[in-house]
Tab-separated table of C-alpha atoms in Angstrom:
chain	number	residue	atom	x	y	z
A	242	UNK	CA	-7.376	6.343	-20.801
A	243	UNK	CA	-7.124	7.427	-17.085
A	244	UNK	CA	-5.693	5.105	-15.238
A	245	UNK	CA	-4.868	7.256	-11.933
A	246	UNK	CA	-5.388	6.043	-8.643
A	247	UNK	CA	-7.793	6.843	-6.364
A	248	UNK	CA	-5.613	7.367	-3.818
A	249	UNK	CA	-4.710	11.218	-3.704
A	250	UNK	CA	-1.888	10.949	-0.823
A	251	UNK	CA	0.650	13.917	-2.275
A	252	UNK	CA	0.538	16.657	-0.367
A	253	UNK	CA	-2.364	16.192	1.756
A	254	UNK	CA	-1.316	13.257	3.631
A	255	UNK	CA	1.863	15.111	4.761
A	256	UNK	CA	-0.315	18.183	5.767
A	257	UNK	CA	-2.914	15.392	7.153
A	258	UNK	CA	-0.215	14.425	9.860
A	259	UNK	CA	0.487	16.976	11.462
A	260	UNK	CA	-1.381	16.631	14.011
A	261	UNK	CA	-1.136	16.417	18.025
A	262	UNK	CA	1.093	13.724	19.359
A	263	UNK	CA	-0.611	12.014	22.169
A	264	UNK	CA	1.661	10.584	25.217
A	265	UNK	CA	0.910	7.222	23.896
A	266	UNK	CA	2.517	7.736	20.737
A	267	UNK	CA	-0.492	8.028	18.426
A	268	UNK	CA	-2.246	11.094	17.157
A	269	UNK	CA	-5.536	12.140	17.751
A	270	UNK	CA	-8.496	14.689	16.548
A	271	UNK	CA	-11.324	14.189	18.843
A	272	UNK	CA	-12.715	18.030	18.954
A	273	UNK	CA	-15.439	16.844	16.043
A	274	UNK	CA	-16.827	14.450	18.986
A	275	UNK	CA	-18.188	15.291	22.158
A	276	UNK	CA	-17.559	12.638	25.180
A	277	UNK	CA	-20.813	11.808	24.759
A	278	UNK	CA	-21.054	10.328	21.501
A	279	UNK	CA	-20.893	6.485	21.447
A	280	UNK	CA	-18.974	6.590	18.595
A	281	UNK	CA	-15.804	8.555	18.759
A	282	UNK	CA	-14.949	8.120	15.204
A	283	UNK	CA	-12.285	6.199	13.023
A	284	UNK	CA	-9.625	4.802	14.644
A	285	UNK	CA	-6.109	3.335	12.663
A	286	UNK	CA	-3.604	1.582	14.750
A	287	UNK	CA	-0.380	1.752	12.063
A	288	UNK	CA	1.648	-0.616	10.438
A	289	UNK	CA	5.536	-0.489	10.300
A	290	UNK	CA	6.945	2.581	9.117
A	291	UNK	CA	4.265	4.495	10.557
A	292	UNK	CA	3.314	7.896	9.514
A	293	UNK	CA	4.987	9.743	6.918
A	294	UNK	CA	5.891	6.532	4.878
A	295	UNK	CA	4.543	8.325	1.291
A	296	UNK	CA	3.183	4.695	1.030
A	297	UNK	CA	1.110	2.427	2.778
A	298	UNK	CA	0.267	4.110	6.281
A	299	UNK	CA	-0.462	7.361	4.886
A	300	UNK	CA	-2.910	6.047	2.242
A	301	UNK	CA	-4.837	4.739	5.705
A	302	UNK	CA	-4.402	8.394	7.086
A	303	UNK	CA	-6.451	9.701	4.137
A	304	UNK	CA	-9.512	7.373	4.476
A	305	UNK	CA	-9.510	8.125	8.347
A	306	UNK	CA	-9.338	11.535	7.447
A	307	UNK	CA	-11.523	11.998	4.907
A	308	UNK	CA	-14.124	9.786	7.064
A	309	UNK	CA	-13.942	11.855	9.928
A	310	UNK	CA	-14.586	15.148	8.322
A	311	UNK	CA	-17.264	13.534	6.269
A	312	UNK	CA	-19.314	12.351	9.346
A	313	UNK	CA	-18.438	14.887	11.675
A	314	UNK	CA	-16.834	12.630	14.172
A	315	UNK	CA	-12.739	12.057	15.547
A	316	UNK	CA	-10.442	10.318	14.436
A	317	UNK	CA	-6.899	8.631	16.471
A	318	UNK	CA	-3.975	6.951	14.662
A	319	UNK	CA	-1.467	5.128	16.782
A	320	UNK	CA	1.901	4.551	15.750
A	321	UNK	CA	3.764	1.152	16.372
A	322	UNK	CA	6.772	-0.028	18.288
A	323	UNK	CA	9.711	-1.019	17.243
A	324	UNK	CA	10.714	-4.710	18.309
A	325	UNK	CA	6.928	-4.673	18.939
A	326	UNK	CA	4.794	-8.041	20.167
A	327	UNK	CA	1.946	-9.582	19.359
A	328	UNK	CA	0.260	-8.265	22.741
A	329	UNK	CA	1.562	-4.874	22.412
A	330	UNK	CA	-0.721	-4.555	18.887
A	331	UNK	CA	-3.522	-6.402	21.201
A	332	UNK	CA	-3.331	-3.631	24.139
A	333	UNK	CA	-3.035	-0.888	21.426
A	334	UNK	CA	-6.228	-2.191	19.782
A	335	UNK	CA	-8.312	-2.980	22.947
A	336	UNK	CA	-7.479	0.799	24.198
A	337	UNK	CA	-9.011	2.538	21.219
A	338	UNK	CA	-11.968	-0.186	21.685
A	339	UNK	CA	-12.191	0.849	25.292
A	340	UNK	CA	-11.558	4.684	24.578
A	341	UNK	CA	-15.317	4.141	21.775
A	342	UNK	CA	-13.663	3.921	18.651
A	343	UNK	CA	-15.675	2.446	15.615
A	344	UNK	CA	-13.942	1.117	13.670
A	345	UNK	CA	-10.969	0.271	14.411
A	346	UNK	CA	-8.222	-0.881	11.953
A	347	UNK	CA	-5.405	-2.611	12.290
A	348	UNK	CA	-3.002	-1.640	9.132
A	349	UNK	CA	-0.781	-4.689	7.849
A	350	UNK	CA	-1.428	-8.439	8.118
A	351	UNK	CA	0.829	-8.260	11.534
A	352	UNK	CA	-2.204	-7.238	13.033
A	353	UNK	CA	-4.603	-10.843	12.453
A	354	UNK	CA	-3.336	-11.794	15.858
A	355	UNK	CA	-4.223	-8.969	17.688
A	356	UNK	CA	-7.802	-8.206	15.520
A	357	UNK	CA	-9.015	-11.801	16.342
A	358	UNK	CA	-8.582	-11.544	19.864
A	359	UNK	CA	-10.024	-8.046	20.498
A	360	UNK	CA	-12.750	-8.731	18.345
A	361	UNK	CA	-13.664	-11.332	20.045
A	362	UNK	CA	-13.948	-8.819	23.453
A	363	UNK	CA	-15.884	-6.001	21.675
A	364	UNK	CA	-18.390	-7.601	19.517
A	365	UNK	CA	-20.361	-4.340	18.923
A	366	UNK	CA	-17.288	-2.927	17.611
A	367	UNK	CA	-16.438	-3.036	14.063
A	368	UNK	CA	-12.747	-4.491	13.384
A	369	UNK	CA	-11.107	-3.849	9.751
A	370	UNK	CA	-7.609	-5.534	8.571
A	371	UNK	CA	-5.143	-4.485	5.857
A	372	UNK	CA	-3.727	-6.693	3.858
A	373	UNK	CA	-4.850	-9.747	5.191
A	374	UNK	CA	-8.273	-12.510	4.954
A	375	UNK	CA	-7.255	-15.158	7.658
A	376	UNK	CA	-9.010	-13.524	10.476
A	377	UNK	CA	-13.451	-14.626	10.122
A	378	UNK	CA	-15.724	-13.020	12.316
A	379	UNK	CA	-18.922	-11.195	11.921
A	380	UNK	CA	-17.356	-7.879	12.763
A	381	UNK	CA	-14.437	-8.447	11.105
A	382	UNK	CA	-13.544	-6.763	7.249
A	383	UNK	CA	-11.149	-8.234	5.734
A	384	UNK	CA	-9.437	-5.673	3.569
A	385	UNK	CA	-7.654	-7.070	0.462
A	386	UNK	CA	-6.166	-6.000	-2.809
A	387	UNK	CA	-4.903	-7.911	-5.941
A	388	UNK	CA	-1.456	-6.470	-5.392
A	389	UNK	CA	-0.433	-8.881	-8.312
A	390	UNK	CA	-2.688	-7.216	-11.233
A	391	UNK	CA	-1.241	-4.167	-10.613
A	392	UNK	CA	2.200	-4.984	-10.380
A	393	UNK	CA	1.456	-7.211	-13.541
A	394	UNK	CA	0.658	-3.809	-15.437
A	395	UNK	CA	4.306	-3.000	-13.531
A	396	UNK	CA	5.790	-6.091	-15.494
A	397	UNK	CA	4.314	-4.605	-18.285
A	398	UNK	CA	5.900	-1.019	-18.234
A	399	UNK	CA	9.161	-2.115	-16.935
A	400	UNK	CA	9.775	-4.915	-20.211
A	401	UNK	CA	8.564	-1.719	-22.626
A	402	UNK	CA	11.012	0.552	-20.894
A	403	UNK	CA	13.826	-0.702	-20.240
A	404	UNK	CA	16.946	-0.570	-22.378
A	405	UNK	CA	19.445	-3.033	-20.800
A	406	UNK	CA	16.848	-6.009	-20.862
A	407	UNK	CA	17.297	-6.023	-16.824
A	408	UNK	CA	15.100	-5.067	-14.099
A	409	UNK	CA	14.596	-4.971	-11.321
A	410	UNK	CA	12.374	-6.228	-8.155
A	411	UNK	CA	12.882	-5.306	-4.599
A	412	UNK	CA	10.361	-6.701	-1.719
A	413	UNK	CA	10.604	-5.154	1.815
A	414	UNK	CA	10.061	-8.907	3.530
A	415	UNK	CA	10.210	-12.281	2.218
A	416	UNK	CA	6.475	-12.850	3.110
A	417	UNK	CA	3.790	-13.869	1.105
A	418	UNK	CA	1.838	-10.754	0.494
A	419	UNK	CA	5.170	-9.447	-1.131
A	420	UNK	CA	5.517	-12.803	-3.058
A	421	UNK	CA	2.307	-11.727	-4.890
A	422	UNK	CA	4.207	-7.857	-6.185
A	423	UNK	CA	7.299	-10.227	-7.005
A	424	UNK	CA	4.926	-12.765	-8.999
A	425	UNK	CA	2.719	-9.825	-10.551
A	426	UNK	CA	5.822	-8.287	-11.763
A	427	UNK	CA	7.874	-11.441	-13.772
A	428	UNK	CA	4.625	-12.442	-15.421
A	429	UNK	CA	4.129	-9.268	-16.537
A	430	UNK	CA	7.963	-8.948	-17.801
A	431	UNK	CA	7.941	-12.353	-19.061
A	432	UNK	CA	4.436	-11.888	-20.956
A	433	UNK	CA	5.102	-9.156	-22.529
A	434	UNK	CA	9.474	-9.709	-23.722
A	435	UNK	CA	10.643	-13.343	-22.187
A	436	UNK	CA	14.170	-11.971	-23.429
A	437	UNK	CA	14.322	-9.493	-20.118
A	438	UNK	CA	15.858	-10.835	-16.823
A	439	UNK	CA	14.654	-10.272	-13.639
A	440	UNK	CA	16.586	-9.623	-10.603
A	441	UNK	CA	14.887	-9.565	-7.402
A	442	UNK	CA	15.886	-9.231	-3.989
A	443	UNK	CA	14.177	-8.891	-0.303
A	444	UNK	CA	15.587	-6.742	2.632
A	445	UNK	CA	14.651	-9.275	5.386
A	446	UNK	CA	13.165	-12.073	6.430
A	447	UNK	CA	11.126	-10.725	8.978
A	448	UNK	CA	8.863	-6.936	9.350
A	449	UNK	CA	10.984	-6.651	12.830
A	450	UNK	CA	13.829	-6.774	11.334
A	451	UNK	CA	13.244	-3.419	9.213
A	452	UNK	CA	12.224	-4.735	5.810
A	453	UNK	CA	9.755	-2.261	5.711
A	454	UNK	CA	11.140	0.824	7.317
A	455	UNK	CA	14.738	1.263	6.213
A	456	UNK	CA	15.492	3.499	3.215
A	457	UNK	CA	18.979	2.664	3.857
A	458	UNK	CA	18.548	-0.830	3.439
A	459	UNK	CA	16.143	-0.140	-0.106
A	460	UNK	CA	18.784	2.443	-1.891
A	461	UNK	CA	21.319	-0.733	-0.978
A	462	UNK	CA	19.652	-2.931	-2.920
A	463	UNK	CA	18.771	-0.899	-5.243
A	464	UNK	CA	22.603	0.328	-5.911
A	465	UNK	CA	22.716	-3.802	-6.445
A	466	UNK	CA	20.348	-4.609	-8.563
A	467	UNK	CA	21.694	-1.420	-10.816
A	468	UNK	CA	25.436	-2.530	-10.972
A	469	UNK	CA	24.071	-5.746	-12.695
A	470	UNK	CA	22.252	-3.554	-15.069
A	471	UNK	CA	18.663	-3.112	-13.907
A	472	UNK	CA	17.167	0.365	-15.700
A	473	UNK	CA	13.609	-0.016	-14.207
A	474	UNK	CA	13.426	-1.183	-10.266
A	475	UNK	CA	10.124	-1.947	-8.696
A	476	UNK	CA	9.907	-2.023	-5.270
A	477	UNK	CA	7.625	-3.132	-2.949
A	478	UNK	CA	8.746	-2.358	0.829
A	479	UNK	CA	7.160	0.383	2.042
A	480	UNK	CA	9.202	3.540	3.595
A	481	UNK	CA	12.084	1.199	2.238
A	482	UNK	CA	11.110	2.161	-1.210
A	483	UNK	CA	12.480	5.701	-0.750
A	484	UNK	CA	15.857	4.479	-0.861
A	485	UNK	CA	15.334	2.519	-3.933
A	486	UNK	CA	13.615	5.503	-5.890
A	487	UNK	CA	17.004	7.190	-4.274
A	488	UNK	CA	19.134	5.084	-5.964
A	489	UNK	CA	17.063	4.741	-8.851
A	490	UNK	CA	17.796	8.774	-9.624
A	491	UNK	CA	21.266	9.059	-8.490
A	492	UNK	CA	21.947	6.686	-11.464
A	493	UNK	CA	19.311	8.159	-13.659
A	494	UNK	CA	17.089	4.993	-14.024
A	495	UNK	CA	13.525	4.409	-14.025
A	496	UNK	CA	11.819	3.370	-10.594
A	497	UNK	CA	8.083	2.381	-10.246
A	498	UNK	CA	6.848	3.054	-6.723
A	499	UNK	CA	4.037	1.428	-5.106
A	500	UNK	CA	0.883	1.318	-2.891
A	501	UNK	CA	0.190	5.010	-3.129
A	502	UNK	CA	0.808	7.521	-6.553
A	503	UNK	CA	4.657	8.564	-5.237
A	504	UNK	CA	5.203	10.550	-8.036
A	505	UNK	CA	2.953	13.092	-7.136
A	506	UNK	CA	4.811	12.827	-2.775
A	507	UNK	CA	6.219	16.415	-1.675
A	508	UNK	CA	9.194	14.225	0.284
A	509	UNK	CA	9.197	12.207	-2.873
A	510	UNK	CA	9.703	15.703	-5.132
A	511	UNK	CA	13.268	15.762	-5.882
A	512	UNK	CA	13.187	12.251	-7.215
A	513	UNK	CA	10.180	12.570	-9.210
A	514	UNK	CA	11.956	12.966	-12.692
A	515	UNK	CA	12.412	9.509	-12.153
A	516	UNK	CA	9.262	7.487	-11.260
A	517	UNK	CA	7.759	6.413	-14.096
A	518	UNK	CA	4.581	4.972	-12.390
A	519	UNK	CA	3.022	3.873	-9.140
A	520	UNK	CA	1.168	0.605	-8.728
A	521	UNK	CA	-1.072	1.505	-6.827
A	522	UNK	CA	-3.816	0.017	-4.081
A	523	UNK	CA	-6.834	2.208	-2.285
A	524	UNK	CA	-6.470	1.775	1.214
A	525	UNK	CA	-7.592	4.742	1.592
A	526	UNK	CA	-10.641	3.777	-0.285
A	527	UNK	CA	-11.064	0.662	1.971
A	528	UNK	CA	-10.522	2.617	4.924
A	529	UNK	CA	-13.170	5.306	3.912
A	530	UNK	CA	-15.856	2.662	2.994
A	531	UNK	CA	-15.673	0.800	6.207
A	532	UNK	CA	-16.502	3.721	8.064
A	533	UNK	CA	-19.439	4.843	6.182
A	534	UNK	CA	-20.795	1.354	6.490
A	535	UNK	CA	-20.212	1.811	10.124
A	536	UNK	CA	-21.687	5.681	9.575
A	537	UNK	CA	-24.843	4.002	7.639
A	538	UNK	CA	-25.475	0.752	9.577
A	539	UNK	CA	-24.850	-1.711	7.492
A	540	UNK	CA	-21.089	-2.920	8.444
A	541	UNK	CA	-20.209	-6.541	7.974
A	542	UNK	CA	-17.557	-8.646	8.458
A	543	UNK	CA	-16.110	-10.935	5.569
A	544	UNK	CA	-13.247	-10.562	2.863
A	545	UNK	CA	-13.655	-6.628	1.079
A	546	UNK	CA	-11.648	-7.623	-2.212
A	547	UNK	CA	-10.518	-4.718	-4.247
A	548	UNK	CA	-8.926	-5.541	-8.321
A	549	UNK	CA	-8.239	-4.135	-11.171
A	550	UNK	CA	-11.941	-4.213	-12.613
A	551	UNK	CA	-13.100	-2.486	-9.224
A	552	UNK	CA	-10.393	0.379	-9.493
A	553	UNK	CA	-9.005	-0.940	-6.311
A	554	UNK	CA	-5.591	-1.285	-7.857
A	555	UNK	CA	-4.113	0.502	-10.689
A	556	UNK	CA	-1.100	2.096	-12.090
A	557	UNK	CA	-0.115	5.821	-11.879
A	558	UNK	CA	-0.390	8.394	-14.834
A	559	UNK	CA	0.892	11.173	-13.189
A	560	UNK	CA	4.456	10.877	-14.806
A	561	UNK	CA	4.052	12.806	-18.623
A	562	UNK	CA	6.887	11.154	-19.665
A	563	UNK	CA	5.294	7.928	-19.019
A	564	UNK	CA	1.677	9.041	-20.862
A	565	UNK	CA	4.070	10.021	-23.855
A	566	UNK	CA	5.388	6.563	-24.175
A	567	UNK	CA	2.563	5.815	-26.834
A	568	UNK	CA	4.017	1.484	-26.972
A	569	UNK	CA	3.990	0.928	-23.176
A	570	UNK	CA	0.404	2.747	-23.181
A	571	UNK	CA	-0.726	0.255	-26.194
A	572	UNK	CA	0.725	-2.712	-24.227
A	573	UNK	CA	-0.952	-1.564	-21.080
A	574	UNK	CA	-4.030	-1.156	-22.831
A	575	UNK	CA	-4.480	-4.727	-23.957
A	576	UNK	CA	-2.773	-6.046	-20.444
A	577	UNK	CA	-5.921	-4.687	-18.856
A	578	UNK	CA	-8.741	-5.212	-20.948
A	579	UNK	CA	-7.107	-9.490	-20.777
A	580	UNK	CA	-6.721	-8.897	-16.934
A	581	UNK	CA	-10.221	-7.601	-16.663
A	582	UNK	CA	-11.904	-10.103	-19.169
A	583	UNK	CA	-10.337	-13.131	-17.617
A	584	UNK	CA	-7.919	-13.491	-20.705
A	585	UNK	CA	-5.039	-13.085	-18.465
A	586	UNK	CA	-4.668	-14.817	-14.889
A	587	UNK	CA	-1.993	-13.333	-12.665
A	588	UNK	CA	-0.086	-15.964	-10.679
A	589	UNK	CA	-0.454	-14.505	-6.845
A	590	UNK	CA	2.991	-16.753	-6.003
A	591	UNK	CA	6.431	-16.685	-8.181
């Protein structure tokens, strides 16, 4: 039963990054395209945390990566601002527009302001969007993931695993993107031993404020949810989430990372012991894909759902310990087979 995700970010996202810093603040590989292509190649504009997050934004960096070499072609990621506005994400998109980049994706539903109004500009360019389906156009892919099957199979692992009959959840930002982790997770718990508590917390209320970027603020929480007993912690919040899988091993407890396999992170190594699984999500699948349809011709805009049946989202088997755990792999088993048959609905709100 493989259930690894398709997302292989250890190692060669890290290596993937170190590229040329460009006076902007982005990086940029353009030598595979001459000035006279008319496409220059994938372009990412990051999310909070930026590069290096063992999460999220470097899952992006492998699609873009991976595209570029593919198709012969360049390839640009630009990091964000801190404090940043909605027209500083517009200017950042509309540049890499300008500058013949196709496509070009915004990563992280902060961008659906900024993607609707440049795509509206360039309507030969092809627009793509993480994490969120608000923004309709015709060159507009909407990249989405059911975050909450995944973190169900979480639910699942954590009420098999733990000891104390505690766990715990903590979300990067009280949004409702997160909300579906947070509701993924308790149904799964609940489902599968109603006698385990859940205690959940979120960093902020708002991206700007850090929710996603503060490892400091995660192992905090973390330390928190601990003291009350937790022996599994989930998180969902990004570069946060190093600080909780921090925590999680100073105290020798179980942590389940997200978004990318974080077990398997070289910044993530001396932590590893300790993270049982990864829910998992391919953006860099999503990023890939949009760039070969804009490689083959046949890009459209619309909502790009990825789930559980597609392999979109998964958990982690990296982790031996975890494959050795022969009841949470039996449970797991018959959590997916109901999640993929309809059996089981996950709620996508707590």
């Amino acid at each position: 039963m493989r259930r690894v995700s398709r997302i292989a970010v250890a190692g060669a996202a890290t290596a993937a990054l170190a590229v040329t810093v460009s006076a902007c603040g982005g990086t940029s590989s353009d030598a595979a395209a001459s000035k006279d292509d008319k496409n220059k190649g994938v372009a990412i504009a990051y999310d909070v945390g930026g590069a290096g997050d063992q999460s999220f934004n470097d899952a992006a960096t492998v699609g873009m990566k991976k595209a570029a070499k593919e198709f012969k072609t360049g390839e640009k990621a630009v990091e964000p601002v801190d404090g940043e506005s909605d027209a500083d994400k517009t200017q950042r998109l509309t540049q890499l527009a300008k500058q013949g980049y196709n496509p070009v994706i915004g990563v992280g539903y902060a961008y659906a302001p900024a993607i609707k109004e440049v795509s509206e500009k360039f309507p030969k360019t092809t627009f793509g969007i993480v994490d969120d389906e608000t923004v309709k156009a015709d060159n507009v892919s909407d990249l989405v993931f059911s975050e909450q099957e995944a973190s169900y199979l979480a639910g699942v692992v954590a009420a098999k695993a733990t000891k104390s009959k505690t766990v715990g959840f903590v979300g990067g930002v009280d949004v409702p993107l997160i909300h579906k982790f947070e509701a993924g997770f308790a149904q799964g718990v609940k489902d599968t031993n109603p006698k385990v508590k859940v205690v959940k917390q979120y960093l902020t209320e708002k991206a700007e404020d850090g929710g996603f970027s503060s490892p400091d603020k995660g192992k905090t929480a973390a330390q928190g949810q601990i003291e009350k007993g937790a022996d599994v912690v989930y998180h969902a919040a990004g570069l946060s989430g190093q600080g909780v899988i921090e925590a999680a091993a100073a105290k020798k407890v179980w942590a389940i990372g997200v978004d990318s396999d974080q077990y398997k992170q070289d910044a993530l190594a001396k932590y590893k012991k300790y993270i049982l699984t990864s829910a998992t999500k391919d953006v860099a699948g999503s990023v890939y894909n949009l760039a070969k349809a804009v490689e083959d011709g046949t890009a459209k805009g619309g909502v790009v759902r990825a789930d559980l049946k597609s392999g979109g989202v998964a958990l982690a088997d990296s982790n031996p310990e975890f494959m050795k755990m022969k009841d949470v792999q039996e449970a797991l088993k018959k959590a997916e087979e109901g999640i993929k048959g309809g059996k089981i609905k996950v709620k996508t709100a707590p």
